[in-house]
mmCIF file of C-alpha atoms and ligand atoms in Angstrom:
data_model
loop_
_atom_site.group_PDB
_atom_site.id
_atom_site.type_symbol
_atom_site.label_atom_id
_atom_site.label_comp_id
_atom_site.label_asym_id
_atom_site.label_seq_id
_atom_site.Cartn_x
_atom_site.Cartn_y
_atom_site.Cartn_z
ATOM 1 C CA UNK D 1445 38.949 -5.235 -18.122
ATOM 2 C CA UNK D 1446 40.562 -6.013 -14.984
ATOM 3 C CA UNK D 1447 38.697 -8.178 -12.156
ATOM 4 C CA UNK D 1448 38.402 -4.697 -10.001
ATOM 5 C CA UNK D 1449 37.019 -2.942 -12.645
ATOM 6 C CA UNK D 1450 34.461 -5.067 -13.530
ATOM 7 C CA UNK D 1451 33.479 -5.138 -10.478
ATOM 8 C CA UNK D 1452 32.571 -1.527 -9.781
ATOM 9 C CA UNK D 1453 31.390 -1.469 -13.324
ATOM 10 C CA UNK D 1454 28.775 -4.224 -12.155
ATOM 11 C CA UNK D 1455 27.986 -1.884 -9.025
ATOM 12 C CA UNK D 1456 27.357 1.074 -10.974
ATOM 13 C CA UNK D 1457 25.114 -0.937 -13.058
ATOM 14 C CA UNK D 1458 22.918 -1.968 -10.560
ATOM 15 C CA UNK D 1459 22.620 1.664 -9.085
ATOM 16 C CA UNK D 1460 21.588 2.556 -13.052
ATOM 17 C CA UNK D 1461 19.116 -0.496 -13.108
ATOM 18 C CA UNK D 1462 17.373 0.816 -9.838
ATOM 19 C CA UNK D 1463 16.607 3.783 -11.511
ATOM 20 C CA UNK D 1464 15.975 2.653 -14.626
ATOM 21 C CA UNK D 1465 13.522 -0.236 -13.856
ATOM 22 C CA UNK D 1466 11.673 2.936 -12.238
ATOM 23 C CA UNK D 1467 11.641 5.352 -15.424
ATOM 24 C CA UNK D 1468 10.972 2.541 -17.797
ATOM 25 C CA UNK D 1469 7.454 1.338 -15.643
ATOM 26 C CA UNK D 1470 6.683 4.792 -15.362
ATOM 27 C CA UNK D 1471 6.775 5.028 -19.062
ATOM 28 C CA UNK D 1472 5.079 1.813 -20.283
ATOM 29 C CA UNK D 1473 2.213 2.532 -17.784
ATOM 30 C CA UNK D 1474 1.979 6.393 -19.201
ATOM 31 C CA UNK D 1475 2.151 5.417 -22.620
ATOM 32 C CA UNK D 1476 -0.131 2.121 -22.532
ATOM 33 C CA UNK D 1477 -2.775 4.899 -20.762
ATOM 34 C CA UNK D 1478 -1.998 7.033 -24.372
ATOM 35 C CA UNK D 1479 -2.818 4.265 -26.260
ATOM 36 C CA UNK D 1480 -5.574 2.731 -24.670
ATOM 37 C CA UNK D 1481 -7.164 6.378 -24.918
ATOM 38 C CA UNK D 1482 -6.572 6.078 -28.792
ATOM 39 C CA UNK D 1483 -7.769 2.920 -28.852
ATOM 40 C CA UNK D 1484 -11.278 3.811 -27.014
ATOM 41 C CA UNK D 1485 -11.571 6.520 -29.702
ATOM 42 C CA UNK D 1486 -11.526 4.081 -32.268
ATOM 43 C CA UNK D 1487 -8.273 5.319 -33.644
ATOM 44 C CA UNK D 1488 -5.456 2.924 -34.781
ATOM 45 C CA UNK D 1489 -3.151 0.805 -32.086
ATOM 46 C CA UNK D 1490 0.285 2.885 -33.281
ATOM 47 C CA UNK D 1491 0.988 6.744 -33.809
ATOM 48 C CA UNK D 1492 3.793 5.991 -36.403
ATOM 49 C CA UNK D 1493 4.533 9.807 -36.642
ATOM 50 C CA UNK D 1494 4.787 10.295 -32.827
ATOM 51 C CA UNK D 1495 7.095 6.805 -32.830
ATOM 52 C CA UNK D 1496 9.577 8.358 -35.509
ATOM 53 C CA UNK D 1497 9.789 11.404 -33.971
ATOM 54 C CA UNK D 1498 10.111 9.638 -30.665
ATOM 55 C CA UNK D 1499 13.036 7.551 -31.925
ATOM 56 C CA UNK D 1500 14.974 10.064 -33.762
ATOM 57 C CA UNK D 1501 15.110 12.247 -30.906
ATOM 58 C CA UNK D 1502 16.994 9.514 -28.583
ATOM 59 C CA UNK D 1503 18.820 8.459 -31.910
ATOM 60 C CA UNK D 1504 20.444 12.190 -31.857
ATOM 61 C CA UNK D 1505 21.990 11.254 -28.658
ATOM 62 C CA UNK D 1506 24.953 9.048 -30.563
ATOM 63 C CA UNK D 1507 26.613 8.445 -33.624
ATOM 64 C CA UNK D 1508 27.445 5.054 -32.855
ATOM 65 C CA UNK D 1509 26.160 2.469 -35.248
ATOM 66 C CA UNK D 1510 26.056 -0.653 -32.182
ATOM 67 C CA UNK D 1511 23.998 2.257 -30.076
ATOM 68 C CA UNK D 1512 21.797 3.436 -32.270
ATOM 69 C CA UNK D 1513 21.033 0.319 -33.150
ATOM 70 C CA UNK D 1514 20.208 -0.741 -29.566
ATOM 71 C CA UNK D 1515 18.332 2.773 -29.448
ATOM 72 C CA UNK D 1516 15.757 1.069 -32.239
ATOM 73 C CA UNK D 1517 15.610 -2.253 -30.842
ATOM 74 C CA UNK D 1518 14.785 -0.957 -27.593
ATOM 75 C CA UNK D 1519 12.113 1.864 -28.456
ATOM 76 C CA UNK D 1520 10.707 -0.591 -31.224
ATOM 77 C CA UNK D 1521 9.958 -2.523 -27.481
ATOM 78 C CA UNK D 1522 8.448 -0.133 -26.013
ATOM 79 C CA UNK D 1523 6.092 0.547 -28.719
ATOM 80 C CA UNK D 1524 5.203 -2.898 -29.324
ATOM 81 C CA UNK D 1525 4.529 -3.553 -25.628
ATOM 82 C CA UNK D 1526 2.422 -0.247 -24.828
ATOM 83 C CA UNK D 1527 -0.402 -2.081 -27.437
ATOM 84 C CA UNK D 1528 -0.154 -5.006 -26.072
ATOM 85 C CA UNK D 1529 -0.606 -3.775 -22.486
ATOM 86 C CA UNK D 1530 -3.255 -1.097 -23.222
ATOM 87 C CA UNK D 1531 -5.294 -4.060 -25.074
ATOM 88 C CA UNK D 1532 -4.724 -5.762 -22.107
ATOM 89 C CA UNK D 1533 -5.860 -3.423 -20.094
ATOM 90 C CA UNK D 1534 -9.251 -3.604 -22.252
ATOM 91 C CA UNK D 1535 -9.457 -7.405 -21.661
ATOM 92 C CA UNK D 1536 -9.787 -6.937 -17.799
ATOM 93 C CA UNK D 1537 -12.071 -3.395 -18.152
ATOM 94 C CA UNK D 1538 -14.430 -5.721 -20.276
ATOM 95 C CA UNK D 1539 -14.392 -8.898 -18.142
ATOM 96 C CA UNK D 1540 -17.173 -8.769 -15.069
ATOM 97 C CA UNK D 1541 -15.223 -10.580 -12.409
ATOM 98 C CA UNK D 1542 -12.326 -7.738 -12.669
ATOM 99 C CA UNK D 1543 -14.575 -4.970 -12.347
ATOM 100 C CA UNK D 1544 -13.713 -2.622 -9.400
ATOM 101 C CA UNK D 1545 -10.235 -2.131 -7.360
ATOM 102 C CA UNK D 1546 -7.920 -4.694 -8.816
ATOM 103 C CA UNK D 1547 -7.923 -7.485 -5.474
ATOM 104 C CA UNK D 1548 -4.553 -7.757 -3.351
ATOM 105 C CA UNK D 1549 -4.934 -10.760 -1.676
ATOM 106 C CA UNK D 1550 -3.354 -11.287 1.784
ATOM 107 C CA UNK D 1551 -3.872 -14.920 2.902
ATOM 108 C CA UNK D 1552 -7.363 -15.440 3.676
ATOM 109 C CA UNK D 1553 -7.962 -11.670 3.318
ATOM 110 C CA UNK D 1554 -9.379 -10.098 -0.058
ATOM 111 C CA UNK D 1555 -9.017 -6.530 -0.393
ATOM 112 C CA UNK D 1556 -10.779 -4.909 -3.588
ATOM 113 C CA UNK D 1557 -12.510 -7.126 -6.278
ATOM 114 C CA UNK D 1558 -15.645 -8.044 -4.301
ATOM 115 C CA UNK D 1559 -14.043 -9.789 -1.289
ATOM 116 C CA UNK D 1560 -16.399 -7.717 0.972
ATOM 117 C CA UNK D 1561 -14.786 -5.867 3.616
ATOM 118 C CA UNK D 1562 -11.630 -6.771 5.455
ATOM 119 C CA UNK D 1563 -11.073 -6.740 9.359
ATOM 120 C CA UNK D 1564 -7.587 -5.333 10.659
ATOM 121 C CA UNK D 1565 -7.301 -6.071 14.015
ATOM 122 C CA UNK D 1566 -4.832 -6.365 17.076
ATOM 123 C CA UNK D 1567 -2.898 -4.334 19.561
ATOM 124 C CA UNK D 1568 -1.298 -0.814 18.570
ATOM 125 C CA UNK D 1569 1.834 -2.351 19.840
ATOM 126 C CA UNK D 1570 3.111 -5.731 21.195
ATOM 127 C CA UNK D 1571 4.004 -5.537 24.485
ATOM 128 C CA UNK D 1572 4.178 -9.299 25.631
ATOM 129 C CA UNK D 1573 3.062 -12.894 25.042
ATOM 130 C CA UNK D 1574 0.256 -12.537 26.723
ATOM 131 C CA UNK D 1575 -1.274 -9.394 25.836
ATOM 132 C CA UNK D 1576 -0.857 -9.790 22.144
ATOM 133 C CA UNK D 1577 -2.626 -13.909 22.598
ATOM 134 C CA UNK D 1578 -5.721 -11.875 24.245
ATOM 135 C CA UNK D 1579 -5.609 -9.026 21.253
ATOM 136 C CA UNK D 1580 -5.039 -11.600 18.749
ATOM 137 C CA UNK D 1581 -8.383 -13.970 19.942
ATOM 138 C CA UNK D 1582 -10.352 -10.569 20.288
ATOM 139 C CA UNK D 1583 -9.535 -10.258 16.376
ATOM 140 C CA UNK D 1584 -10.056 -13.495 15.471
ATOM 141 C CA UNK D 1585 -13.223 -13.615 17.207
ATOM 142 C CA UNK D 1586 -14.969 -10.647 15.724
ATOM 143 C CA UNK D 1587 -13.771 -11.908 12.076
ATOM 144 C CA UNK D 1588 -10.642 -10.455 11.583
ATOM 145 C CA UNK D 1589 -8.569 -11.803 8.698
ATOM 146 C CA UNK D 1590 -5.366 -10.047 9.673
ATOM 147 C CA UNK D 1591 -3.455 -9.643 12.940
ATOM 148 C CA UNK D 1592 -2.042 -6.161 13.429
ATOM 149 C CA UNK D 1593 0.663 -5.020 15.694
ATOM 150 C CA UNK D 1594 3.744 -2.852 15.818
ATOM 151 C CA UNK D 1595 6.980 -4.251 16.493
ATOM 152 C CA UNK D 1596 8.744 -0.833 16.312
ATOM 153 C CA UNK D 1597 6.519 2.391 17.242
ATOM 154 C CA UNK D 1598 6.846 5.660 15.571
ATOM 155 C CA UNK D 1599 6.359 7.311 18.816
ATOM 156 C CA UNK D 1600 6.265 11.472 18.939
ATOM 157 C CA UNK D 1601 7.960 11.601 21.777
ATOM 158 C CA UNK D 1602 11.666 9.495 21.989
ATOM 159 C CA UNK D 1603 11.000 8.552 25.182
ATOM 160 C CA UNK D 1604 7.478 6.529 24.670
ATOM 161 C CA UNK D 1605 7.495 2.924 24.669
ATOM 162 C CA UNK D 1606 9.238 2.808 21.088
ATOM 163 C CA UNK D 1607 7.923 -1.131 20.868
ATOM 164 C CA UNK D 1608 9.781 -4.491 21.551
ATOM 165 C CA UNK D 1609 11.570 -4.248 17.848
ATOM 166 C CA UNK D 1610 12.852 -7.880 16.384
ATOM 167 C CA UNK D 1611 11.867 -9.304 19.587
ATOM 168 C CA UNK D 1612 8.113 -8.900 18.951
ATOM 169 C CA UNK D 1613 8.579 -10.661 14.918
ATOM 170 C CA UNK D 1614 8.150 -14.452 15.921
ATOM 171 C CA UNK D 1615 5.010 -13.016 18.760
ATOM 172 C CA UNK D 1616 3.216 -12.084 15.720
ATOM 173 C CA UNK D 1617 3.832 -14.978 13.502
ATOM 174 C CA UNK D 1618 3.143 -17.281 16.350
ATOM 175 C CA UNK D 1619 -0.021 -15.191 17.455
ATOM 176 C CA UNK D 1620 -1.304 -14.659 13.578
ATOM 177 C CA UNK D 1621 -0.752 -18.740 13.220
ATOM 178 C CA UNK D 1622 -2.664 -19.744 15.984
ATOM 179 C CA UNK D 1623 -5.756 -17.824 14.811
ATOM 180 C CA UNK D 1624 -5.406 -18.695 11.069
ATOM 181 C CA UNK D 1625 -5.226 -15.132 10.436
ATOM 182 C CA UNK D 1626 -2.736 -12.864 7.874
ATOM 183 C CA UNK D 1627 -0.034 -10.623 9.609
ATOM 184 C CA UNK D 1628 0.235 -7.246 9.186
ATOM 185 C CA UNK D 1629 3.256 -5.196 10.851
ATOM 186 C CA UNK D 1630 4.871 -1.553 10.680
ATOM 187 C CA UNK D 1631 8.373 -1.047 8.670
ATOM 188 C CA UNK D 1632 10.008 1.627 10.416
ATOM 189 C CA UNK D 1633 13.890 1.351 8.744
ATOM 190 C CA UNK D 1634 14.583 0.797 5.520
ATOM 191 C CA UNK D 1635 17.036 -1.730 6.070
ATOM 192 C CA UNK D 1636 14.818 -3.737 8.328
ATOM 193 C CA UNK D 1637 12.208 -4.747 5.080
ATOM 194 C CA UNK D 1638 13.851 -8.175 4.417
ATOM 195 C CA UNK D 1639 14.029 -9.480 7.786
ATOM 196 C CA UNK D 1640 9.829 -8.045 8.190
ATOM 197 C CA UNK D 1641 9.070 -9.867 4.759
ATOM 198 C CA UNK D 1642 10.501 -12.829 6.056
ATOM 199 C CA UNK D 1643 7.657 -12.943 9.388
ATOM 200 C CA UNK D 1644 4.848 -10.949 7.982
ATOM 201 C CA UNK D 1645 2.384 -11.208 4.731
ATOM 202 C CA UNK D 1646 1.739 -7.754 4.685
ATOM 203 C CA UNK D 1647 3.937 -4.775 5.238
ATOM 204 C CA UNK D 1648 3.242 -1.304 6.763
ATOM 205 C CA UNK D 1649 4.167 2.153 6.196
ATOM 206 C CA UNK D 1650 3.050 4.695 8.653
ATOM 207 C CA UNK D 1651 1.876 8.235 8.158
ATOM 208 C CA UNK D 1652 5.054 9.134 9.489
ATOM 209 C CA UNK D 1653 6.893 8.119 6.977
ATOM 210 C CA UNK D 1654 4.439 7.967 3.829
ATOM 211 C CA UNK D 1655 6.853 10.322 2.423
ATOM 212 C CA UNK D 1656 10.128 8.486 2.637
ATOM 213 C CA UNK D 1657 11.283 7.186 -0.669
ATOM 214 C CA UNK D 1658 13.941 4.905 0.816
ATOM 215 C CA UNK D 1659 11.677 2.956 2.865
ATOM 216 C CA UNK D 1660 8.758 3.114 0.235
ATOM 217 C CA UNK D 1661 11.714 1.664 -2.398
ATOM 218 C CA UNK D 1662 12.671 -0.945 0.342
ATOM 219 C CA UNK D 1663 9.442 -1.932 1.168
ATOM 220 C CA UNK D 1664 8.149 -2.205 -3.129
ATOM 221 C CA UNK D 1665 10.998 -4.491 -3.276
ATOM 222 C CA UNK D 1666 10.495 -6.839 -0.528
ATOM 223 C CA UNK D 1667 8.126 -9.458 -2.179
ATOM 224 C CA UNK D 1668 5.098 -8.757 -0.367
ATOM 225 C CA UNK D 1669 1.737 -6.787 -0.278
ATOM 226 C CA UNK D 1670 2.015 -3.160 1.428
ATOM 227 C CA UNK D 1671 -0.807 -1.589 3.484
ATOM 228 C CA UNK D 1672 0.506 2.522 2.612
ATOM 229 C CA UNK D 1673 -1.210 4.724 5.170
ATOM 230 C CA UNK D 1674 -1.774 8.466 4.260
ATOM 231 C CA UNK D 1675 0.356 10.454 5.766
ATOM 232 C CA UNK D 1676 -0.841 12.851 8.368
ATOM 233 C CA UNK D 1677 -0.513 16.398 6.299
ATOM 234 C CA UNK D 1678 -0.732 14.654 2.830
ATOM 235 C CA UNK D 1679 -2.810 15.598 -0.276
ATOM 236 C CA UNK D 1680 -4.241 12.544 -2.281
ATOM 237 C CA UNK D 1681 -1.638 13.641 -4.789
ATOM 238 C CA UNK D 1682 0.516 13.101 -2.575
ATOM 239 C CA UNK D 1683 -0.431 9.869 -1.081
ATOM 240 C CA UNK D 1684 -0.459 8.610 -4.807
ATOM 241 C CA UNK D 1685 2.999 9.809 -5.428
ATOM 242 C CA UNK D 1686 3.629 7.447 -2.368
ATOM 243 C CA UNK D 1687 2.436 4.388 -4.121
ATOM 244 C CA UNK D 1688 3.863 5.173 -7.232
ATOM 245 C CA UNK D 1689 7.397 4.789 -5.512
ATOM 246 C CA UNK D 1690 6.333 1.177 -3.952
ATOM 247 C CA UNK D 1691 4.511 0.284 -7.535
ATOM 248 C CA UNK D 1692 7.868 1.591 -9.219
ATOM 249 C CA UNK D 1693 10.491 -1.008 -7.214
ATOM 250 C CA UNK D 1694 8.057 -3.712 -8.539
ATOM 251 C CA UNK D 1695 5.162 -3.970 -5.975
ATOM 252 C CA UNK D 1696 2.206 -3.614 -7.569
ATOM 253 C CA UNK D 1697 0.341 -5.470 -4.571
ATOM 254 C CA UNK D 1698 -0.661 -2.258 -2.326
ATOM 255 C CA UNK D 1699 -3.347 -1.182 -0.362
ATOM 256 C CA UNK D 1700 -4.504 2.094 0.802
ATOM 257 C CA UNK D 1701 -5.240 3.015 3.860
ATOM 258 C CA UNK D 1702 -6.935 5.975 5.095
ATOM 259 C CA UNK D 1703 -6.022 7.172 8.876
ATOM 260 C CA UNK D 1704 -7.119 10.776 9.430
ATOM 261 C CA UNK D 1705 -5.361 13.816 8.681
ATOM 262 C CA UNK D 1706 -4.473 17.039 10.726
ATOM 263 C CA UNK D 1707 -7.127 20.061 10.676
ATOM 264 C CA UNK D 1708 -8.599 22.808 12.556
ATOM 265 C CA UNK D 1709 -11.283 20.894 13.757
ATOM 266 C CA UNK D 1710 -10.769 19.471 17.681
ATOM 267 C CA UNK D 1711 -13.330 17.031 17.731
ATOM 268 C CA UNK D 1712 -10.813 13.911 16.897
ATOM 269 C CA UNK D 1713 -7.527 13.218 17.498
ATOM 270 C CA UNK D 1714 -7.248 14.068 13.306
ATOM 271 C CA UNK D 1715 -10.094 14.488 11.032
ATOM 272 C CA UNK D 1716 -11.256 11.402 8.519
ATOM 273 C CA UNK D 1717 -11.586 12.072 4.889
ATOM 274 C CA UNK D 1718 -13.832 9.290 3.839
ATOM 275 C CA UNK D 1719 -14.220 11.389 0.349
ATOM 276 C CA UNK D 1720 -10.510 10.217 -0.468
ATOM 277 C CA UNK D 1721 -11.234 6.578 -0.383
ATOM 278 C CA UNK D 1722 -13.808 6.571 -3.612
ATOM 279 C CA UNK D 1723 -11.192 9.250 -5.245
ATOM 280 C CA UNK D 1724 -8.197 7.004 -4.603
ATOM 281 C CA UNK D 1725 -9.564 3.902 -5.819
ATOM 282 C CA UNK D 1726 -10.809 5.519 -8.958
ATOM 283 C CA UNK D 1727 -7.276 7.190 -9.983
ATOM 284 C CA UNK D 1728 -5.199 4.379 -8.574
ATOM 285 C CA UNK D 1729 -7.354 1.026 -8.886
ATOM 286 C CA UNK D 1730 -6.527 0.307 -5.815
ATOM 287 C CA UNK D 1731 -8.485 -1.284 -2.400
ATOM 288 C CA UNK D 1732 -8.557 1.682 0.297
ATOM 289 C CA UNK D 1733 -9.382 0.544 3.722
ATOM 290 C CA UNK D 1734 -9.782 3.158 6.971
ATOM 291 C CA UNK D 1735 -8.488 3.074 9.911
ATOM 292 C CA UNK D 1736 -10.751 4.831 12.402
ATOM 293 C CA UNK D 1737 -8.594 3.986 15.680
ATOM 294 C CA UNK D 1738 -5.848 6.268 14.809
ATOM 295 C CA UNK D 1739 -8.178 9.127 12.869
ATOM 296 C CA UNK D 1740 -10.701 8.947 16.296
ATOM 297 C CA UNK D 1741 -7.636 8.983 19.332
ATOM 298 C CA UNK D 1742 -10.853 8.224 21.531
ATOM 299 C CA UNK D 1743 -12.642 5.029 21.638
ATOM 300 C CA UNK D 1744 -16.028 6.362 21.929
ATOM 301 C CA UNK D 1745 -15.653 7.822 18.197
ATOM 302 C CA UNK D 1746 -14.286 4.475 16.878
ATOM 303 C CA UNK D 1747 -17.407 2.873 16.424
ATOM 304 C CA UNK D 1748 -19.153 5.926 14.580
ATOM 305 C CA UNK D 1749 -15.988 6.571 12.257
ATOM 306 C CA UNK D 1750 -15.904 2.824 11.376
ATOM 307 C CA UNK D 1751 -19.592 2.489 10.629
ATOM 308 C CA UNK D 1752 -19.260 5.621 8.347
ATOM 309 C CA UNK D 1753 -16.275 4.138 6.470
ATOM 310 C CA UNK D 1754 -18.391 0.800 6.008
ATOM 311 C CA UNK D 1755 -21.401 3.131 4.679
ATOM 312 C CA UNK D 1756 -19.147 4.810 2.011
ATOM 313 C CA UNK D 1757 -17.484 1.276 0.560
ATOM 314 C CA UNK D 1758 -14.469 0.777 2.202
ATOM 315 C CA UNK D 1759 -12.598 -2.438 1.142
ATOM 316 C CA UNK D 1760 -11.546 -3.389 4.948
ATOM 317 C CA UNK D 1761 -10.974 -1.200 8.844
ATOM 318 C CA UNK D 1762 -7.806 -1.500 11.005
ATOM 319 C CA UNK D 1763 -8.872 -1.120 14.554
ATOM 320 C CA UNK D 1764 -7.327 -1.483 17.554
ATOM 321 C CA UNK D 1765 -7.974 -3.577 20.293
ATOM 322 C CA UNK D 1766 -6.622 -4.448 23.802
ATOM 323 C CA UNK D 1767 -7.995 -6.355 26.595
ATOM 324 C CA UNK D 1768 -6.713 -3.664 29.143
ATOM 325 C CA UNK D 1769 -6.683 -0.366 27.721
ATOM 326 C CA UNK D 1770 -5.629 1.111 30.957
ATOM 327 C CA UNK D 1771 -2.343 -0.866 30.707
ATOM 328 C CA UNK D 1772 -1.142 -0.086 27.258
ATOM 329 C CA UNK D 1773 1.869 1.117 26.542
ATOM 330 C CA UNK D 1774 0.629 2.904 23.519
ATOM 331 C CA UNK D 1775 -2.918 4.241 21.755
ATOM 332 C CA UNK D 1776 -4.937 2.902 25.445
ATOM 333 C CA UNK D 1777 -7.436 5.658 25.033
ATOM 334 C CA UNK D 1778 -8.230 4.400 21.326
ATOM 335 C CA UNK D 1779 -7.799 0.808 21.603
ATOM 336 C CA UNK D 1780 -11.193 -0.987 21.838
ATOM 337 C CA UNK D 1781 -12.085 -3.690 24.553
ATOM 338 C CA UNK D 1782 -12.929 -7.062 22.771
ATOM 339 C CA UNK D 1783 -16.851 -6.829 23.471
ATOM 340 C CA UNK D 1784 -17.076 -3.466 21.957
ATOM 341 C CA UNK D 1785 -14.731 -4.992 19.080
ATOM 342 C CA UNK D 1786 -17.028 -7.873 18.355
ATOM 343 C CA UNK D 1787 -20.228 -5.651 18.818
ATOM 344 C CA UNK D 1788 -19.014 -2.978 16.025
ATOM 345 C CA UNK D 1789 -18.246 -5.540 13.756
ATOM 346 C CA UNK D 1790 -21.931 -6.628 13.889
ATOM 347 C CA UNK D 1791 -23.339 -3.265 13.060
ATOM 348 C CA UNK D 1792 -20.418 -3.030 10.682
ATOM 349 C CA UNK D 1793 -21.625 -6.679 8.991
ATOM 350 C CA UNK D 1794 -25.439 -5.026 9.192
ATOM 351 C CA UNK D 1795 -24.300 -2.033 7.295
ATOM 352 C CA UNK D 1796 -22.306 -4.120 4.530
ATOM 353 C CA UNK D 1797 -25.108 -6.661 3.848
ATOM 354 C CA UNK D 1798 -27.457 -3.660 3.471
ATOM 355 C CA UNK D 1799 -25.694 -1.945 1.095
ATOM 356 C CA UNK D 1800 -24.260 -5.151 -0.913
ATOM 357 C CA UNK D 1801 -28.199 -4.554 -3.195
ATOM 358 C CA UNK D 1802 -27.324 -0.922 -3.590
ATOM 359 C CA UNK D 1803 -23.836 -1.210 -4.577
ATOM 360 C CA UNK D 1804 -24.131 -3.422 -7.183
ATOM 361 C CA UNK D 1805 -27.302 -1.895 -8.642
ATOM 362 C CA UNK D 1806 -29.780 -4.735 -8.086
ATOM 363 C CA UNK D 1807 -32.202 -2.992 -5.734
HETATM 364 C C1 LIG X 167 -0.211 2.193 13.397
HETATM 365 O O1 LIG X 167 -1.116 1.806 12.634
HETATM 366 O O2 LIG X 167 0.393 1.437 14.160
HETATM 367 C C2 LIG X 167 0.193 3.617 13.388
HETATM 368 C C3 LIG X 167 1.275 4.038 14.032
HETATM 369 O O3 LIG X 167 -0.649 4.400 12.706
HETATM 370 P P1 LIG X 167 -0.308 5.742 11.893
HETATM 371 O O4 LIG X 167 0.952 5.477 11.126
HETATM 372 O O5 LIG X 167 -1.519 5.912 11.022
HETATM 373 O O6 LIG X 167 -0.171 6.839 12.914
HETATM 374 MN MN1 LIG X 168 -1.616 2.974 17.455
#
């Protein structure tokens, strides 16, 4: 094979693997579910009928002695690893401390598998030193454990302040540093994911784009935990569909996050469906927290929104705060000051402590 040839053999490869890696997950995780089902029903690990007919099928496919022989080797894999990981997944169902949403953990922040409930705070966008440094200590001080803060705005309008970009990267690292907090920021562009991974510990899709496979591929494969938003006119289906792409290019660190979605009602800027968070973390395992900044679009419903998602077991709120609402280049009429930050998050601690008996069935 010549040098050239090789080469675009090699590139056509890794376009396969991408696809591949996706179909064979999607199988092992289907399958292990078929098997641990058998196995809670007392039947045996293996379905040797189902695994012959399985085999002979994709043996059909070639005549080749080297393939088919690959064919076995490979589906006698699968079959051997779909036990394994569906006793596996016994193991963990069985074992106290992994009871719940399995835990992403994001620096000093816990999401799912009891690590009480996670504060999301900063600015909507950065819009200088200064103003992010008084949004980041407003966080910190009402016990945030991740800095938020868009670098690049998915603005409705293409004239609105569409954020600072790159520029505002080494802000929030800086700003996230100083107040020994996490750092949470919004991918907008595919092709920006590396350079994000590189400066934050968390990466964000938006409801704008919760239905973008590109960026939900880019973003599974950059190495670090996502935050997935719902997207504005999405189903749960279809919000789990979302996180199946990002778990599919190998991220299986993600966390939900619930943001309003468009109705008829007028009373909020969109409507919060708290009953998605316990129906997402039962199909998906996953921590959901809620964002009630974006789902209010007034800062007088914040505070009621937030205190709801607290009351029905949310594993952490994004909020968003600014020191000068007035000023902001984007979200001012949401954004909280830091007093009325710091004074939520007390009713919000009340609310937790008072329901910790409940939850876990002591009272
Ligand atoms: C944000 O959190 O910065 C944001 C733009 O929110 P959403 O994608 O939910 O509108
Ligand atoms: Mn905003």
């Amino acid at each position: 094979m010549c040098d050239s040839c090789r080469a675009g053999a090699r590139l056509t490869i890794d376009r396969l693997d991408e696809d591949l890696i996706g179909i064979l997950l999607r199988r092992a995780r289907l399958s292990a579910q078929v098997v641990s089902g058998r196995l809670g029903d007392g039947g045996p690990p293996r379905d040797d009928a189902r695994e012959a007919q399985v085999l002979n099928r994709a043996l059909r496919s070639t005549r080749s002695p080297q393939e088919r022989e690959t064919l076995a080797a490979v589906y006698g894999v699968l079959f051997e690893r779909a036990v394994a990981d569906a006793r596996a997944r016994q193991d963990d169902a069985a074992s106290p401390c992994t009871r719940g949403p399995r835990a992403v953990q994001v620096g000093p922040a816990r999401f799912g598998g009891g690590g009480g409930l996670q504060l999301i705070a900063g600015p909507c966008a950065v819009e200088d030193e200064a103003q992010l440094e008084q949004a980041a200590a407003a966080a910190r001080a009402a016990g945030a454990t991740v800095l938020r803060g868009g670098a690049w705005k998915p603005r409705t309008s293409p004239r609105a302040f569409q954020g600072l970009g790159e520029r505002a990267l080494p802000l929030l690292r800086r700003a996230a540093d100083a107040h020994g907090m996490a750092l949470v920021t919004e991918v907008l562009d595919p092709a920006h994911a590396p350079r994000v991974a590189e400066v934050a510990d968390m990466l964000q899709v938006g409801s704008r784009c919760m239905h973008v496979p590109a960026l939900l591929r880019a973003v599974g494969r950059a190495g670090r935990p996502v935050l997935l938003k719902r997207g504005m006119a999405a189903t749960v289906e279809e919000m789990i569909s979302a996180a199946e792409y990002v778990r599919d290019a190998g991220c299986e660190q993600v966390v939900l996050c619930l943001r309003g979605i468009r109705t008829f009602s007028d009373a909020s800027r969109f409507t919060l469906d708290l009953a998605a968070g316990p129906v997402l973390r039962e199909r998906t395992g996953l921590p959901v927290v809620v964002d009630p900044s974006h789902a209010a679009g007034r800062r007088d419903l914040v505070a009621p929104l937030a205190l709801a998602a607290a009351a029905s077991g949310a594993d952490g709120l994004m909020i968003e705060v600014h020191a000068e609402p007035a000023r902001a280049l984007s979200d001012g009429p949401q954004a909280l000051l830091p007093d009325e930050l710091a004074a939520l998050m007390s009713k919000v601690r009340a609310i937790e402590a008072a329901l910790k008996p409940v939850m876990s069935g002591l009272d």
